[in-house]
Short mmCIF file of C-alpha atoms in Angstrom, two decimals:
data_model
loop_
_atom_site.label_atom_id
_atom_site.label_comp_id
_atom_site.label_asym_id
_atom_site.label_seq_id
_atom_site.Cartn_x
_atom_site.Cartn_y
_atom_site.Cartn_z
CA MET K 1 0.00 0.00 0.00
CA LEU K 2 1.11 3.58 -0.70
CA LYS K 3 1.53 5.82 2.29
CA GLN K 4 1.61 9.60 2.30
CA LYS K 5 4.81 10.80 3.87
CA THR K 6 3.80 14.37 4.65
CA PRO K 7 0.39 14.97 6.16
CA ILE K 8 -1.97 17.45 4.54
CA LYS K 9 -2.29 20.62 6.51
CA ARG K 10 -5.77 21.67 7.19
CA GLY K 11 -6.94 25.12 6.11
CA ILE K 12 -4.14 25.63 3.61
CA SER K 13 -4.81 24.86 -0.04
CA GLN K 14 -2.00 23.14 -1.88
CA LEU K 15 -3.14 24.66 -5.20
CA LYS K 16 -2.41 28.20 -6.11
CA ARG K 17 -4.85 30.25 -8.13
CA THR K 18 -3.69 32.69 -10.69
CA GLY K 19 -5.92 35.61 -11.57
CA PHE K 20 -6.99 36.35 -15.12
CA LYS K 21 -5.38 39.24 -16.84
CA ARG K 22 -7.84 41.78 -18.17
CA LYS K 23 -7.29 42.97 -21.66
CA GLU K 24 -7.30 46.67 -22.09
CA MET K 25 -9.98 47.87 -24.47
CA SER K 26 -8.54 49.67 -27.38
CA ARG K 27 -10.11 53.05 -27.90
CA LYS K 28 -9.71 54.84 -31.14
CA ASN K 29 -10.91 58.12 -29.71
CA ASP K 30 -10.26 58.92 -26.09
CA GLY K 31 -12.60 61.89 -26.30
CA GLU K 32 -16.39 61.98 -26.17
CA LYS K 33 -18.08 59.75 -28.72
CA GLN K 34 -19.90 61.72 -31.40
CA CYS K 35 -23.25 60.59 -32.82
CA ARG K 36 -23.71 60.63 -36.53
CA PRO K 37 -27.00 61.86 -37.97
CA ILE K 38 -29.24 59.07 -39.30
CA THR K 39 -31.42 59.57 -42.33
CA ILE K 40 -34.73 57.71 -41.88
CA ALA K 41 -36.46 56.70 -45.08
CA ASN K 42 -39.80 56.00 -43.40
CA PRO K 43 -40.31 57.92 -40.13
CA ALA K 44 -43.70 56.25 -39.65
CA ILE K 45 -42.08 53.07 -38.39
CA PHE K 46 -40.92 54.92 -35.26
CA ARG K 47 -44.34 56.20 -34.30
CA LEU K 48 -45.80 55.15 -31.00
CA PRO K 49 -48.25 52.25 -31.21
CA GLN K 50 -51.88 53.21 -31.15
CA CYS K 51 -54.73 51.44 -29.46
CA VAL K 52 -56.40 49.03 -31.84
CA ASP K 53 -60.09 48.41 -31.50
CA THR K 54 -60.42 44.64 -31.44
CA ARG K 55 -64.19 44.72 -31.76
CA SER K 56 -65.45 43.31 -35.03
CA ASN K 57 -66.73 46.00 -37.33
CA SER K 58 -69.66 44.40 -39.12
CA VAL K 59 -70.75 46.03 -42.38
CA GLU K 60 -74.44 46.75 -42.35
CA ARG K 61 -76.18 45.51 -45.47
CA ALA K 62 -79.24 47.25 -46.81
CA THR K 63 -82.44 45.45 -45.90
CA ARG K 64 -83.82 43.48 -48.80
CA ARG K 65 -87.05 45.00 -50.14
CA GLU K 66 -89.63 42.24 -50.35
CA ASN K 67 -93.28 42.03 -51.33
CA SER K 68 -94.93 38.62 -51.25
CA ALA K 69 -98.08 39.92 -52.98
CA LEU K 70 -96.01 41.10 -55.95
CA ARG K 71 -94.42 37.66 -56.29
CA GLU K 72 -97.84 36.04 -56.07
CA PHE K 73 -99.21 38.41 -58.71
CA ALA K 74 -96.69 36.98 -61.20
CA ARG K 75 -98.40 33.58 -61.28
CA ASN K 76 -100.25 32.63 -64.46
CA GLN K 77 -99.11 35.82 -66.18
CA PRO K 78 -97.65 35.98 -69.71
CA CYS K 79 -93.90 35.51 -70.04
CA LEU K 80 -92.08 38.80 -70.58
CA LEU K 81 -88.54 37.46 -71.02
CA MET K 82 -89.49 35.79 -74.32
CA VAL K 83 -86.05 34.25 -74.97
CA PRO K 84 -86.01 32.80 -78.51
CA GLY K 85 -85.62 29.02 -78.48
CA HIS K 86 -86.29 28.78 -74.74
CA CYS K 87 -89.69 30.40 -74.13
CA THR K 88 -92.50 27.88 -73.61
CA ASN K 89 -95.38 30.44 -73.40
CA ASP K 90 -96.78 28.28 -70.60
CA ARG K 91 -98.55 30.60 -68.17
CA GLY K 92 -98.90 27.79 -65.67
CA THR K 93 -95.13 27.92 -65.02
CA THR K 94 -94.74 31.70 -64.89
CA VAL K 95 -93.08 33.12 -61.78
CA GLY K 96 -91.36 36.34 -60.84
CA CYS K 97 -87.77 35.94 -62.06
CA HIS K 98 -85.34 37.94 -59.92
CA SER K 99 -82.39 39.83 -61.33
CA ASN K 100 -78.95 38.25 -60.94
CA TRP K 101 -76.96 41.50 -60.71
CA SER K 102 -75.70 43.49 -57.76
CA ILE K 103 -77.10 46.78 -59.10
CA HIS K 104 -80.53 45.34 -58.32
CA GLY K 105 -79.61 44.19 -54.81
CA LYS K 106 -78.31 40.73 -55.67
CA GLY K 107 -75.58 39.47 -53.31
CA LYS K 108 -74.08 36.37 -51.80
CA SER K 109 -76.94 34.25 -50.40
CA ARG K 110 -79.24 37.20 -51.09
CA LYS K 111 -81.82 37.60 -53.83
CA ALA K 112 -82.40 40.86 -55.64
CA ASP K 113 -85.12 43.19 -54.42
CA ASP K 114 -88.63 42.14 -55.37
CA HIS K 115 -89.31 45.18 -57.54
CA TYR K 116 -86.57 43.85 -59.85
CA ILE K 117 -88.52 40.79 -60.95
CA VAL K 118 -89.99 40.09 -64.38
CA TRP K 119 -92.56 37.53 -65.35
CA GLY K 120 -90.94 34.49 -66.93
CA CYS K 121 -91.90 30.95 -67.86
CA ILE K 122 -89.89 27.92 -66.77
CA GLY K 123 -87.84 27.86 -69.97
CA CYS K 124 -86.80 31.52 -69.82
CA HIS K 125 -86.24 31.34 -66.07
CA SER K 126 -83.88 28.39 -66.50
CA TRP K 127 -82.01 30.23 -69.28
CA LEU K 128 -81.65 33.33 -67.10
CA ASP K 129 -80.22 31.44 -64.12
CA GLN K 130 -78.37 28.45 -65.62
CA GLY K 131 -78.06 29.25 -69.32
CA ASP K 132 -74.73 29.32 -71.16
CA ALA K 133 -75.23 32.82 -72.53
CA GLY K 134 -72.93 35.62 -71.41
CA GLN K 135 -73.83 38.01 -68.65
CA HIS K 136 -74.09 40.97 -71.03
CA GLU K 137 -76.65 39.15 -73.17
CA LYS K 138 -78.67 38.09 -70.14
CA MET K 139 -78.54 41.60 -68.73
CA ALA K 140 -79.84 43.07 -72.01
CA VAL K 141 -82.73 40.56 -72.13
CA PHE K 142 -83.62 41.26 -68.49
CA GLU K 143 -83.60 45.05 -69.00
CA GLU K 144 -85.89 44.72 -72.02
CA ALA K 145 -88.22 42.52 -69.99
CA LEU K 146 -88.16 45.08 -67.16
CA VAL K 147 -89.44 47.72 -69.60
CA ARG K 148 -92.31 45.41 -70.55
CA GLN K 149 -92.89 44.70 -66.87
CA VAL K 150 -93.39 48.38 -66.05
CA ALA K 151 -95.84 48.64 -68.94
CA GLN K 152 -97.79 45.68 -67.53
CA TYR K 153 -97.85 47.28 -64.08
CA LYS K 154 -99.21 50.52 -65.54
CA LYS K 155 -101.93 48.64 -67.43
CA ALA K 156 -102.81 46.58 -64.36
CA LEU K 157 -103.56 49.72 -62.36
CA LYS K 158 -106.25 50.61 -64.91
CA CYS K 159 -107.91 47.21 -64.52
CA SER K 160 -111.02 47.52 -62.34
CA SER K 161 -111.07 43.81 -61.49
CA LEU K 162 -107.61 43.92 -59.88
CA THR K 163 -107.83 43.14 -56.17
CA LYS K 164 -106.75 45.76 -53.67
CA ARG K 165 -103.88 43.57 -52.45
CA PHE K 166 -102.36 43.31 -55.90
CA GLN K 167 -103.08 46.97 -56.58
CA GLN K 168 -101.03 47.96 -53.56
CA ALA K 169 -98.25 45.55 -54.57
CA VAL K 170 -98.02 47.07 -58.07
CA LYS K 171 -97.98 50.60 -56.66
CA TRP K 172 -95.23 49.54 -54.25
CA ALA K 173 -93.10 48.21 -57.12
CA LEU K 174 -93.48 51.42 -59.11
CA GLU K 175 -92.68 53.54 -56.07
CA GLU K 176 -89.54 51.53 -55.36
CA LEU K 177 -88.41 51.86 -58.97
CA ALA K 178 -89.03 55.59 -58.72
CA SER K 179 -86.94 55.81 -55.55
CA ASP K 180 -84.12 54.08 -57.44
CA ARG K 181 -84.50 56.65 -60.23
CA ARG K 182 -85.31 53.96 -62.78
CA LEU K 183 -89.02 54.47 -63.36
CA GLU K 184 -88.82 57.48 -65.70
CA ASP K 185 -86.31 55.82 -68.02
CA LEU K 186 -88.28 52.57 -68.07
CA GLU K 187 -91.52 54.39 -68.85
CA ALA K 188 -89.85 56.37 -71.62
CA SER K 189 -88.52 53.15 -73.15
CA ALA K 190 -91.99 51.58 -72.92
CA ILE K 191 -93.52 54.56 -74.69
CA GLY K 192 -90.80 54.40 -77.36
CA LEU K 193 -91.60 50.72 -78.00
CA GLY K 194 -95.33 51.46 -78.20
CA LEU K 195 -96.12 49.53 -75.02
CA LEU K 196 -97.51 52.58 -73.26
CA THR K 197 -99.50 55.49 -74.62
CA PRO K 198 -98.04 58.85 -73.68
CA MET K 199 -100.34 61.23 -71.90
CA HIS K 200 -101.36 64.09 -74.21
CA LEU K 201 -103.06 67.23 -72.91
CA PRO K 202 -106.24 68.24 -74.72
CA GLU K 203 -106.23 71.31 -76.94
CA GLY K 204 -107.09 74.55 -75.18
CA PHE K 205 -105.95 73.16 -71.82
CA LYS K 206 -105.14 75.92 -69.35
CA SER K 207 -103.18 75.28 -66.22
CA PRO K 208 -104.96 76.24 -62.97
CA PHE K 209 -101.66 77.58 -61.63
CA ARG K 210 -100.56 81.10 -62.45
CA SER K 211 -97.44 81.33 -64.48
CA ARG K 212 -94.55 82.83 -62.62
CA PRO K 213 -93.07 86.05 -63.99
CA PRO K 214 -89.65 85.62 -65.55
CA ALA K 215 -86.76 86.10 -63.16
CA ALA K 216 -85.06 89.47 -63.41
#
């Protein structure tokens, strides 16, 4: 066995520690450090953050204008779309065909407003919704049918046998078209096509209102 000749003294470490030498930092300039001006291309990135409203801002959509009596009035009426090669002339299948364009209130999962319907048979209705024709062609056919529709509404108001419910529905449709500033143009087109008779004043008619003097 190996024996230690000299006993270890307590409290005195046999190992010596050597301290680390600190490297002196090299300074190019012993004087005060000067700041160089910085050119910022976009100062907006240094603006303070603003409070962000985390509440969901829901866009309010205009309420769809509906009239169930007007849709019911379209049943058993003559087809006004009259698409060549598709029209069946079957009044038993006629319904109010809604417009498929956003200018008439059409949207995602939302039908157009009810005053933008035209009477159409099953063949024309299918062509309008699922036909292969282009949108411009369909739009032109629908606008022509809308002119005929206004003419039919005007004629219906002169019919004495029309029920009060349908009378109010037709008046509602014309009022809504007038509020959209479409009625005058549609009536003018109907008169131009000979579908409506323009109102002529009788000869010798005198207005009950006094004419205003010309402005100075």
